[in-house]
mmCIF file of C-alpha atoms in Angstrom:
data_model
loop_
_atom_site.group_PDB
_atom_site.id
_atom_site.type_symbol
_atom_site.label_atom_id
_atom_site.label_comp_id
_atom_site.label_asym_id
_atom_site.label_seq_id
_atom_site.Cartn_x
_atom_site.Cartn_y
_atom_site.Cartn_z
ATOM 1 C CA MET A 1 -15.157 74.837 -97.008
ATOM 2 C CA LYS A 2 -12.304 76.085 -95.043
ATOM 3 C CA TYR A 3 -10.523 74.542 -92.316
ATOM 4 C CA ILE A 4 -8.748 76.175 -89.435
ATOM 5 C CA ILE A 5 -6.586 73.715 -87.359
ATOM 6 C CA LEU A 6 -5.077 74.739 -83.693
ATOM 7 C CA ALA A 7 -2.544 72.578 -82.614
ATOM 8 C CA TYR A 8 0.037 73.088 -80.057
ATOM 9 C CA ASN A 9 2.552 69.884 -79.623
ATOM 10 C CA TYR A 10 3.501 67.303 -82.155
ATOM 11 C CA LEU A 11 0.385 65.110 -81.281
ATOM 12 C CA THR A 12 -1.892 67.400 -82.312
ATOM 13 C CA LEU A 13 0.032 68.671 -85.610
ATOM 14 C CA ILE A 14 0.253 64.900 -86.488
ATOM 15 C CA ARG A 15 -3.448 64.409 -86.538
ATOM 16 C CA ALA A 16 -4.031 67.853 -88.207
ATOM 17 C CA ILE A 17 -1.425 66.956 -91.191
ATOM 18 C CA LYS A 18 -3.223 63.181 -91.440
ATOM 19 C CA TYR A 19 -6.692 64.963 -91.955
ATOM 20 C CA ILE A 20 -5.373 67.562 -94.352
ATOM 21 C CA ASP A 21 -3.994 64.992 -96.560
ATOM 22 C CA CYS A 22 -6.761 62.575 -96.502
ATOM 23 C CA LYS A 23 -9.746 64.938 -96.086
ATOM 24 C CA TRP A 24 -9.542 68.671 -95.808
ATOM 25 C CA GLY A 25 -6.826 69.605 -98.604
ATOM 26 C CA ARG A 26 -3.813 71.343 -98.080
ATOM 27 C CA ASN A 27 -4.853 74.369 -99.918
ATOM 28 C CA ASN A 28 -8.561 74.375 -97.826
ATOM 29 C CA SER A 29 -6.554 74.239 -94.663
ATOM 30 C CA THR A 30 -4.478 76.512 -92.155
ATOM 31 C CA ILE A 31 -2.703 75.385 -88.831
ATOM 32 C CA ILE A 32 -2.405 77.589 -86.203
ATOM 33 C CA TYR A 33 0.977 76.212 -84.466
ATOM 34 C CA LEU A 34 1.296 77.172 -80.941
ATOM 35 C CA ASN A 35 5.195 76.392 -79.800
ATOM 36 C CA LEU A 36 3.950 75.289 -76.066
ATOM 37 C CA VAL A 37 5.878 72.395 -76.283
ATOM 38 C CA SER A 38 8.119 72.055 -79.592
ATOM 39 C CA GLU A 39 9.330 73.994 -82.195
ATOM 40 C CA LEU A 40 7.486 73.814 -85.826
ATOM 41 C CA PRO A 41 9.785 71.519 -87.633
ATOM 42 C CA LEU A 42 10.864 73.684 -91.046
ATOM 43 C CA LYS A 43 9.611 70.776 -93.438
ATOM 44 C CA ILE A 44 6.014 70.952 -92.032
ATOM 45 C CA SER A 45 5.937 74.924 -92.729
ATOM 46 C CA GLU A 46 7.051 74.307 -96.358
ATOM 47 C CA ASP A 47 4.604 71.423 -97.024
ATOM 48 C CA TYR A 48 1.347 72.940 -95.406
ATOM 49 C CA ILE A 49 -0.071 76.330 -94.667
ATOM 50 C CA VAL A 50 0.913 77.271 -91.351
ATOM 51 C CA LYS A 51 0.839 80.452 -88.955
ATOM 52 C CA ARG A 52 2.887 80.082 -85.918
ATOM 53 C CA ILE A 53 2.413 81.804 -82.687
ATOM 54 C CA SER A 54 5.681 81.938 -80.207
ATOM 55 C CA CYS A 55 4.207 81.229 -76.823
ATOM 56 C CA ASP A 56 5.963 80.558 -73.654
ATOM 57 C CA SER A 57 3.054 79.536 -71.391
ATOM 58 C CA LEU A 58 4.456 76.002 -70.434
ATOM 59 C CA SER A 59 8.064 77.222 -69.812
ATOM 60 C CA ILE A 60 9.247 76.167 -66.562
ATOM 61 C CA ARG A 61 10.427 79.706 -65.554
ATOM 62 C CA LYS A 62 6.169 80.521 -65.247
ATOM 63 C CA ARG A 63 4.237 79.172 -62.777
ATOM 64 C CA GLY A 64 1.369 80.459 -60.792
ATOM 65 C CA ILE A 65 -0.027 83.497 -61.357
ATOM 66 C CA LEU A 66 2.766 84.710 -63.801
ATOM 67 C CA LEU A 67 1.925 81.716 -65.764
ATOM 68 C CA LEU A 68 -1.894 82.383 -65.467
ATOM 69 C CA PHE A 69 -1.299 85.798 -67.307
ATOM 70 C CA GLN A 70 0.940 84.439 -69.630
ATOM 71 C CA ASN A 71 -1.907 81.708 -70.919
ATOM 72 C CA CYS A 72 -4.345 84.995 -71.036
ATOM 73 C CA PHE A 73 -1.742 86.680 -73.149
ATOM 74 C CA ASP A 74 -1.158 83.508 -75.327
ATOM 75 C CA THR A 75 -4.978 83.195 -75.665
ATOM 76 C CA LYS A 76 -5.779 86.747 -77.037
ATOM 77 C CA ARG A 77 -2.632 86.551 -79.403
ATOM 78 C CA THR A 78 -4.098 83.409 -80.956
ATOM 79 C CA TRP A 79 -7.565 84.744 -81.319
ATOM 80 C CA LYS A 80 -6.436 87.844 -82.800
ATOM 81 C CA GLN A 81 -4.685 85.305 -85.385
ATOM 82 C CA ILE A 82 -7.894 83.245 -85.930
ATOM 83 C CA LYS A 83 -10.036 86.510 -86.487
ATOM 84 C CA ASP A 84 -7.844 87.771 -89.388
ATOM 85 C CA ILE A 85 -7.931 84.555 -90.989
ATOM 86 C CA ILE A 86 -12.045 84.399 -90.796
ATOM 87 C CA ASP A 87 -12.489 88.153 -91.689
ATOM 88 C CA VAL A 88 -10.753 87.483 -94.847
ATOM 89 C CA THR A 89 -12.119 84.332 -95.794
ATOM 90 C CA GLU A 90 -15.869 84.187 -97.846
ATOM 91 C CA SER A 91 -16.618 80.475 -97.509
ATOM 92 C CA GLU A 92 -17.819 78.589 -94.348
ATOM 93 C CA ILE A 93 -15.438 77.376 -91.850
ATOM 94 C CA ILE A 94 -14.359 74.592 -89.881
ATOM 95 C CA LEU A 95 -12.498 75.231 -86.743
ATOM 96 C CA VAL A 96 -10.730 72.320 -85.214
ATOM 97 C CA LEU A 97 -9.661 71.985 -81.724
ATOM 98 C CA PHE A 98 -8.162 69.272 -79.533
ATOM 99 C CA LYS A 99 -9.436 70.583 -76.681
ATOM 100 C CA ASP A 100 -12.882 72.715 -75.517
ATOM 101 C CA ASN A 101 -12.027 73.070 -71.504
ATOM 102 C CA GLU A 102 -8.756 75.028 -71.477
ATOM 103 C CA ILE A 103 -8.468 78.943 -71.208
ATOM 104 C CA LEU A 104 -7.170 79.293 -74.684
ATOM 105 C CA GLU A 105 -9.819 76.642 -76.528
ATOM 106 C CA SER A 106 -13.004 77.556 -74.535
ATOM 107 C CA THR A 107 -12.510 81.257 -75.041
ATOM 108 C CA ILE A 108 -11.474 80.697 -78.984
ATOM 109 C CA ILE A 109 -14.883 78.628 -78.946
ATOM 110 C CA GLU A 110 -17.150 81.339 -77.630
ATOM 111 C CA ASN A 111 -15.822 84.202 -79.612
ATOM 112 C CA SER A 112 -15.770 82.321 -82.983
ATOM 113 C CA TYR A 113 -19.284 81.395 -82.235
ATOM 114 C CA LYS A 114 -20.623 84.704 -80.983
ATOM 115 C CA LYS A 115 -18.946 86.532 -83.760
ATOM 116 C CA TYR A 116 -19.194 84.319 -86.569
ATOM 117 C CA ASN A 117 -22.214 82.205 -85.792
ATOM 118 C CA ASN A 118 -23.551 82.323 -89.506
ATOM 119 C CA LYS A 119 -20.282 80.779 -90.931
ATOM 120 C CA ILE A 120 -18.377 79.083 -88.813
ATOM 121 C CA HIS A 121 -18.517 75.317 -87.539
ATOM 122 C CA ILE A 122 -16.747 74.317 -84.480
ATOM 123 C CA TRP A 123 -15.358 70.574 -84.003
ATOM 124 C CA MET A 124 -13.515 68.919 -81.461
ATOM 125 C CA MET A 125 -10.432 66.078 -82.255
ATOM 126 C CA GLU A 126 -9.267 63.878 -79.502
ATOM 127 C CA GLU A 127 -5.897 64.499 -78.407
ATOM 128 C CA GLY A 128 -5.413 61.920 -75.648
ATOM 129 C CA SER A 129 -7.404 60.145 -72.842
ATOM 130 C CA GLY A 130 -8.733 63.587 -71.340
ATOM 131 C CA ILE A 131 -11.767 63.070 -73.814
ATOM 132 C CA TYR A 132 -12.958 59.923 -71.974
ATOM 133 C CA ALA A 133 -12.493 61.173 -68.601
ATOM 134 C CA LEU A 134 -15.463 61.581 -66.411
ATOM 135 C CA GLU A 135 -14.046 64.684 -64.451
ATOM 136 C CA ALA A 136 -11.912 67.787 -65.452
ATOM 137 C CA PRO A 137 -9.016 68.306 -62.835
ATOM 138 C CA THR A 138 -9.365 70.926 -59.767
ATOM 139 C CA ILE A 139 -9.133 74.257 -60.927
ATOM 140 C CA ARG A 140 -6.458 76.292 -58.667
ATOM 141 C CA TYR A 141 -6.822 79.942 -57.886
ATOM 142 C CA SER A 142 -10.296 79.932 -59.015
ATOM 143 C CA ALA A 143 -11.404 82.880 -57.012
ATOM 144 C CA LEU A 144 -8.961 84.936 -58.631
ATOM 145 C CA LYS A 145 -9.975 83.867 -62.083
ATOM 146 C CA ARG A 146 -13.649 84.807 -61.632
ATOM 147 C CA VAL A 147 -12.064 88.100 -61.604
ATOM 148 C CA ILE A 148 -9.373 88.071 -64.164
ATOM 149 C CA TYR A 149 -10.807 86.523 -66.617
ATOM 150 C CA PRO A 150 -14.360 88.822 -67.501
ATOM 151 C CA THR A 151 -11.557 91.638 -67.458
ATOM 152 C CA LEU A 152 -9.484 90.329 -70.038
ATOM 153 C CA GLY A 153 -11.761 88.737 -72.227
ATOM 154 C CA ILE A 154 -11.361 85.242 -71.326
ATOM 155 C CA SER A 155 -14.291 82.510 -71.146
ATOM 156 C CA ARG A 156 -15.235 81.560 -67.905
ATOM 157 C CA TYR A 157 -16.505 77.738 -69.245
ATOM 158 C CA VAL A 158 -13.157 76.679 -67.594
ATOM 159 C CA LEU A 159 -14.476 77.587 -64.279
ATOM 160 C CA LYS A 160 -17.316 75.479 -64.400
ATOM 161 C CA LYS A 161 -15.077 72.239 -64.176
ATOM 162 C CA LYS A 162 -16.489 70.595 -67.376
ATOM 163 C CA SER A 163 -14.653 67.425 -68.781
ATOM 164 C CA GLN A 164 -13.440 67.437 -72.379
ATOM 165 C CA GLY A 165 -16.001 67.372 -75.360
ATOM 166 C CA LEU A 166 -19.160 68.578 -73.301
ATOM 167 C CA HIS A 167 -19.062 72.408 -74.659
ATOM 168 C CA PRO A 168 -22.607 73.421 -75.981
ATOM 169 C CA TYR A 169 -21.385 75.239 -79.177
ATOM 170 C CA LEU A 170 -19.519 71.639 -80.149
ATOM 171 C CA GLU A 171 -20.740 70.412 -83.417
ATOM 172 C CA LYS A 172 -18.751 67.594 -83.898
ATOM 173 C CA ILE A 173 -16.448 65.387 -81.890
ATOM 174 C CA ILE A 174 -13.922 62.953 -83.836
ATOM 175 C CA CYS A 175 -12.306 60.216 -81.313
ATOM 176 C CA THR A 176 -11.040 56.950 -81.731
ATOM 177 C CA LYS A 177 -13.394 55.115 -79.396
ATOM 178 C CA PRO A 178 -16.815 56.767 -79.993
ATOM 179 C CA GLU A 179 -18.403 53.975 -78.283
ATOM 180 C CA LEU A 180 -16.895 55.564 -75.072
ATOM 181 C CA PHE A 181 -17.494 59.131 -75.594
ATOM 182 C CA GLU A 182 -21.316 58.272 -75.929
ATOM 183 C CA ASN A 183 -21.485 57.679 -72.185
ATOM 184 C CA LYS A 184 -20.783 61.377 -72.118
ATOM 185 C CA LYS A 185 -23.081 62.842 -74.854
ATOM 186 C CA LYS A 186 -26.144 62.781 -72.695
ATOM 187 C CA ASN A 187 -28.372 62.828 -75.937
ATOM 188 C CA ARG A 188 -27.147 66.242 -77.034
ATOM 189 C CA ASN A 189 -27.585 67.330 -80.857
ATOM 190 C CA LEU A 190 -23.905 66.305 -81.292
ATOM 191 C CA LYS A 191 -22.129 64.350 -84.010
ATOM 192 C CA ILE A 192 -19.357 61.889 -83.222
ATOM 193 C CA GLU A 193 -17.135 60.272 -85.916
ATOM 194 C CA GLN A 194 -14.750 57.518 -86.013
ATOM 195 C CA MET A 195 -11.001 59.084 -86.299
ATOM 196 C CA GLU A 196 -9.096 57.683 -89.134
ATOM 197 C CA ASP A 197 -5.998 55.705 -88.261
ATOM 198 C CA ILE A 198 -3.584 58.310 -87.801
ATOM 199 C CA PHE A 199 -0.215 56.784 -87.058
ATOM 200 C CA THR A 200 0.103 54.726 -90.353
ATOM 201 C CA GLN A 201 3.457 53.921 -91.974
ATOM 202 C CA ASP A 202 3.726 57.086 -94.414
ATOM 203 C CA ILE A 203 2.961 59.851 -91.939
ATOM 204 C CA ASN A 204 5.500 58.138 -89.472
ATOM 205 C CA LYS A 205 8.317 57.854 -91.638
ATOM 206 C CA TYR A 206 7.493 61.729 -92.864
ATOM 207 C CA PHE A 207 7.169 62.902 -89.409
ATOM 208 C CA ILE A 208 10.295 61.562 -88.266
ATOM 209 C CA GLN A 209 12.441 62.549 -91.339
ATOM 210 C CA ALA A 210 11.031 66.283 -90.851
ATOM 211 C CA VAL A 211 11.896 66.056 -87.177
ATOM 212 C CA ILE A 212 15.613 63.961 -87.011
ATOM 213 C CA GLY A 213 16.116 62.559 -90.318
ATOM 214 C CA LYS A 214 16.521 58.919 -90.711
ATOM 215 C CA LYS A 215 16.091 56.859 -87.449
ATOM 216 C CA SER A 216 17.518 53.454 -87.187
ATOM 217 C CA LYS A 217 15.933 50.459 -85.848
ATOM 218 C CA LYS A 218 16.412 48.805 -82.036
ATOM 219 C CA GLN A 219 14.471 45.943 -80.016
ATOM 220 C CA TYR A 220 13.117 46.979 -76.353
ATOM 221 C CA THR A 221 10.956 44.995 -74.122
ATOM 222 C CA PHE A 222 9.200 47.682 -72.359
ATOM 223 C CA VAL A 223 8.620 51.370 -72.958
ATOM 224 C CA PHE A 224 8.075 53.491 -70.122
ATOM 225 C CA LEU A 225 6.194 56.821 -70.782
ATOM 226 C CA THR A 226 6.913 59.526 -68.477
ATOM 227 C CA GLN A 227 4.249 62.143 -67.501
ATOM 228 C CA PRO A 228 5.386 65.702 -65.308
ATOM 229 C CA PHE A 229 3.743 65.562 -62.318
ATOM 230 C CA LYS A 230 4.483 69.232 -61.865
ATOM 231 C CA ASP A 231 1.290 69.768 -63.418
ATOM 232 C CA TRP A 232 -0.138 68.681 -59.923
ATOM 233 C CA ALA A 233 1.348 71.755 -57.658
ATOM 234 C CA ASP A 234 -0.313 70.848 -54.812
ATOM 235 C CA ASP A 235 0.477 67.168 -54.632
ATOM 236 C CA TYR A 236 4.013 67.811 -55.735
ATOM 237 C CA ASN A 237 6.253 66.914 -52.819
ATOM 238 C CA GLU A 238 4.094 64.049 -52.352
ATOM 239 C CA LEU A 239 4.524 62.605 -55.750
ATOM 240 C CA LEU A 240 8.003 63.642 -55.789
ATOM 241 C CA ILE A 241 8.462 61.065 -52.494
ATOM 242 C CA LYS A 242 6.414 58.250 -54.491
ATOM 243 C CA HIS A 243 8.792 58.719 -57.531
ATOM 244 C CA GLU A 244 12.096 58.333 -55.570
ATOM 245 C CA THR A 245 10.831 55.866 -53.786
ATOM 246 C CA LEU A 246 9.147 53.472 -56.294
ATOM 247 C CA LEU A 247 11.035 54.317 -59.423
ATOM 248 C CA PRO A 248 14.317 52.515 -58.442
ATOM 249 C CA GLN A 249 12.124 49.411 -57.805
ATOM 250 C CA ILE A 250 10.357 49.672 -61.253
ATOM 251 C CA PHE A 251 13.318 49.596 -63.078
ATOM 252 C CA LYS A 252 14.973 46.973 -61.426
ATOM 253 C CA ILE A 253 11.806 44.772 -61.764
ATOM 254 C CA LEU A 254 12.242 45.591 -65.536
ATOM 255 C CA SER A 255 15.994 45.476 -65.848
ATOM 256 C CA TYR A 256 15.323 41.566 -64.737
ATOM 257 C CA TYR A 257 12.725 40.889 -67.353
ATOM 258 C CA GLY A 258 14.165 42.889 -70.671
ATOM 259 C CA LYS A 259 15.489 46.161 -71.758
ATOM 260 C CA THR A 260 13.551 49.290 -71.300
ATOM 261 C CA ILE A 261 13.535 52.490 -73.164
ATOM 262 C CA ILE A 262 12.356 55.682 -71.021
ATOM 263 C CA LYS A 263 10.529 58.090 -73.162
ATOM 264 C CA LEU A 264 10.068 61.361 -71.598
ATOM 265 C CA HIS A 265 7.153 63.434 -71.794
ATOM 266 C CA PRO A 266 8.234 66.876 -73.762
ATOM 267 C CA ARG A 267 7.817 68.629 -70.468
ATOM 268 C CA GLU A 268 9.026 66.183 -68.120
ATOM 269 C CA HIS A 269 12.028 67.504 -65.766
ATOM 270 C CA TYR A 270 12.591 64.735 -63.282
ATOM 271 C CA ASN A 271 16.030 63.482 -63.556
ATOM 272 C CA TYR A 272 15.461 59.968 -65.046
ATOM 273 C CA GLU A 273 19.097 59.456 -65.982
ATOM 274 C CA GLN A 274 19.828 58.294 -62.518
ATOM 275 C CA TYR A 275 18.131 55.014 -63.192
ATOM 276 C CA LEU A 276 19.983 53.885 -66.720
ATOM 277 C CA ASN A 277 22.232 50.938 -66.849
ATOM 278 C CA GLN A 278 22.584 48.486 -69.556
ATOM 279 C CA ASN A 279 19.137 47.345 -69.586
ATOM 280 C CA ILE A 280 17.336 50.856 -68.916
ATOM 281 C CA GLU A 281 18.266 53.870 -71.819
ATOM 282 C CA LEU A 282 16.713 57.297 -72.056
ATOM 283 C CA VAL A 283 15.347 58.551 -75.376
ATOM 284 C CA LYS A 284 17.550 61.952 -76.024
ATOM 285 C CA GLY A 285 17.427 65.061 -78.092
ATOM 286 C CA GLU A 286 14.989 65.921 -80.497
ATOM 287 C CA GLU A 287 13.666 62.355 -80.539
ATOM 288 C CA ASN A 288 12.213 62.576 -77.660
ATOM 289 C CA ASN A 289 9.553 65.427 -78.995
ATOM 290 C CA ILE A 290 8.477 62.690 -81.456
ATOM 291 C CA PRO A 291 5.092 60.931 -80.450
ATOM 292 C CA PHE A 292 5.734 57.393 -79.291
ATOM 293 C CA GLU A 293 3.047 56.480 -81.600
ATOM 294 C CA CYS A 294 5.863 57.298 -84.833
ATOM 295 C CA LEU A 295 8.260 55.321 -82.899
ATOM 296 C CA ILE A 296 6.816 52.087 -81.459
ATOM 297 C CA HIS A 297 7.676 50.105 -84.813
ATOM 298 C CA PHE A 298 11.569 51.438 -84.504
ATOM 299 C CA TYR A 299 11.491 50.381 -81.195
ATOM 300 C CA GLY A 300 10.509 46.622 -81.331
ATOM 301 C CA GLU A 301 6.791 47.227 -80.294
ATOM 302 C CA PRO A 302 7.443 47.164 -76.676
ATOM 303 C CA GLN A 303 4.709 46.982 -74.063
ATOM 304 C CA MET A 304 3.810 50.359 -72.721
ATOM 305 C CA ILE A 305 4.259 51.189 -68.643
ATOM 306 C CA SER A 306 3.027 54.762 -67.580
ATOM 307 C CA MET A 307 0.787 56.820 -65.085
ATOM 308 C CA PHE A 308 -2.221 57.109 -67.542
ATOM 309 C CA SER A 309 -0.647 57.841 -70.988
ATOM 310 C CA SER A 310 -3.136 58.449 -73.951
ATOM 311 C CA THR A 311 -0.374 56.637 -76.310
ATOM 312 C CA SER A 312 -2.320 53.503 -74.616
ATOM 313 C CA ILE A 313 -5.376 54.518 -76.379
ATOM 314 C CA ASN A 314 -4.154 55.379 -79.478
ATOM 315 C CA ILE A 315 -2.043 51.844 -80.274
ATOM 316 C CA ILE A 316 -3.409 49.035 -80.793
ATOM 317 C CA SER A 317 -1.456 45.820 -79.321
ATOM 318 C CA ASP A 318 -2.107 42.629 -78.202
ATOM 319 C CA LYS A 319 0.419 43.613 -75.164
ATOM 320 C CA PRO A 320 -1.591 44.995 -72.037
ATOM 321 C CA SER A 321 -0.754 48.452 -71.192
ATOM 322 C CA ILE A 322 0.034 49.169 -67.597
ATOM 323 C CA TYR A 323 -1.168 52.268 -65.905
ATOM 324 C CA LEU A 324 0.410 53.065 -62.558
ATOM 325 C CA GLY A 325 -1.125 56.346 -61.871
ATOM 326 C CA LYS A 326 -3.194 54.686 -58.367
ATOM 327 C CA MET A 327 0.299 53.236 -57.232
ATOM 328 C CA PHE A 328 1.722 56.592 -57.434
ATOM 329 C CA GLY A 329 -1.155 58.279 -56.057
ATOM 330 C CA ILE A 330 -1.917 60.691 -59.194
ATOM 331 C CA PRO A 331 -4.951 62.733 -57.793
ATOM 332 C CA MET A 332 -8.392 61.838 -59.170
ATOM 333 C CA MET A 333 -7.088 58.377 -60.842
ATOM 334 C CA ASP A 334 -10.246 56.711 -59.160
ATOM 335 C CA LYS A 335 -12.338 58.849 -60.960
ATOM 336 C CA LEU A 336 -10.926 59.508 -64.342
ATOM 337 C CA PHE A 337 -11.849 56.397 -66.089
ATOM 338 C CA THR A 338 -14.623 53.704 -66.311
ATOM 339 C CA LYS A 339 -13.991 50.009 -66.165
ATOM 340 C CA VAL A 340 -15.088 49.897 -69.664
ATOM 341 C CA PHE A 341 -12.434 52.061 -70.599
ATOM 342 C CA TYR A 342 -9.624 49.893 -69.553
ATOM 343 C CA GLU A 343 -11.081 46.824 -70.610
ATOM 344 C CA GLU A 344 -11.632 48.392 -74.126
ATOM 345 C CA ASN A 345 -8.100 49.595 -74.782
ATOM 346 C CA ASN A 346 -6.529 46.645 -72.994
ATOM 347 C CA ILE A 347 -5.312 48.317 -69.963
ATOM 348 C CA ILE A 348 -4.402 47.062 -66.878
ATOM 349 C CA SER A 349 -4.378 49.586 -63.939
ATOM 350 C CA CYS A 350 -2.012 48.352 -61.261
ATOM 351 C CA ASN A 351 -2.057 49.421 -57.302
ATOM 352 C CA CYS A 352 1.121 48.190 -55.977
ATOM 353 C CA LEU A 353 4.894 46.650 -56.882
ATOM 354 C CA ASN A 354 3.704 43.121 -56.305
ATOM 355 C CA GLU A 355 0.957 43.720 -58.587
ATOM 356 C CA PHE A 356 3.169 45.143 -60.964
ATOM 357 C CA GLU A 357 6.023 42.381 -60.963
ATOM 358 C CA THR A 358 3.015 39.982 -61.498
ATOM 359 C CA ILE A 359 1.598 41.561 -64.397
ATOM 360 C CA ILE A 360 5.184 41.767 -66.043
ATOM 361 C CA ARG A 361 5.836 38.098 -65.084
ATOM 362 C CA GLN A 362 2.611 36.784 -66.503
ATOM 363 C CA SER A 363 3.264 38.639 -69.717
ATOM 364 C CA VAL A 364 6.556 37.025 -70.217
ATOM 365 C CA ASP A 365 4.882 33.386 -69.233
ATOM 366 C CA LYS A 366 2.158 34.080 -71.964
ATOM 367 C CA GLY A 367 4.658 35.139 -74.501
ATOM 368 C CA GLU A 368 2.861 38.378 -74.847
ATOM 369 C CA ILE A 369 6.616 40.038 -74.620
ATOM 370 C CA ASN A 370 9.626 38.682 -75.801
ATOM 371 C CA VAL A 371 12.579 39.150 -72.936
#
């Protein structure tokens, strides 16, 4: 059995490495890495079989229709790389992806199934909380895409507005919370497997050294994990106003109760430096591209605050994680997750500033965080 794993950021790369080392084997596994967000560390390319595909899909220079065509171009190049590997492989192949409802992944799933159905098995591994979402984001330019996709050989599955994990060609889902995904399974003949503990001390140390070398430890009370609101183009101006109104007050509250480190999303372009002070710091340089899951122990295991970061389901902590998506008016936040999702992952969804400060103060009073 041979494995082909399609990774596109450091988080998916780490998951691939973990499973290659503990289950699949280095000689049996090929990573297809798209540098959509971060460049492939040299150490990883030396230690594993990796085919790197240079992409520019998520460049800030490309938006709208230009980005749409770039996505299609990257998809065709990626499919050719995967096809070339499958064609020279005699054994059965397991293709592992981290999404199934995006342009690239849905196209590769369908092309693989239709061309190599007799020798390929398609698995999906959890990348983040999107796998538990009940709805998919609103589709932009849908009328145009219905014309362009068939012409360019792109799957139209993405136009069905399906949430993650529902593609009919998937055979297995590997996720951190199988019981939560069961609610979406709908009695399909789909295997669901508990994900291995990914962010162990050994792999965290290995990956940090591969990217930045040694890392010193420092204590923080809170970590603020950002998410790029430019992804919601139709709501961008309103979200910008919300950020400029709420963030000064949020960081004022956090400064009063302790020290905060701001960990930017790799695609974040909002200026958070304007909020820095003696109690508010910012992760900079290549360290910012490393998933927080790898860094948490180096930061003193701070309480997590975000719009709706998947990090909150990847890290087991006694400290409740705080979601601010509803307060900031992030689209669809009321519909994304069930009540059970919040309870199972020790997440509190916050609606307003007063509620936020109350939650922080209660965490301090209960001794859940140290100040």
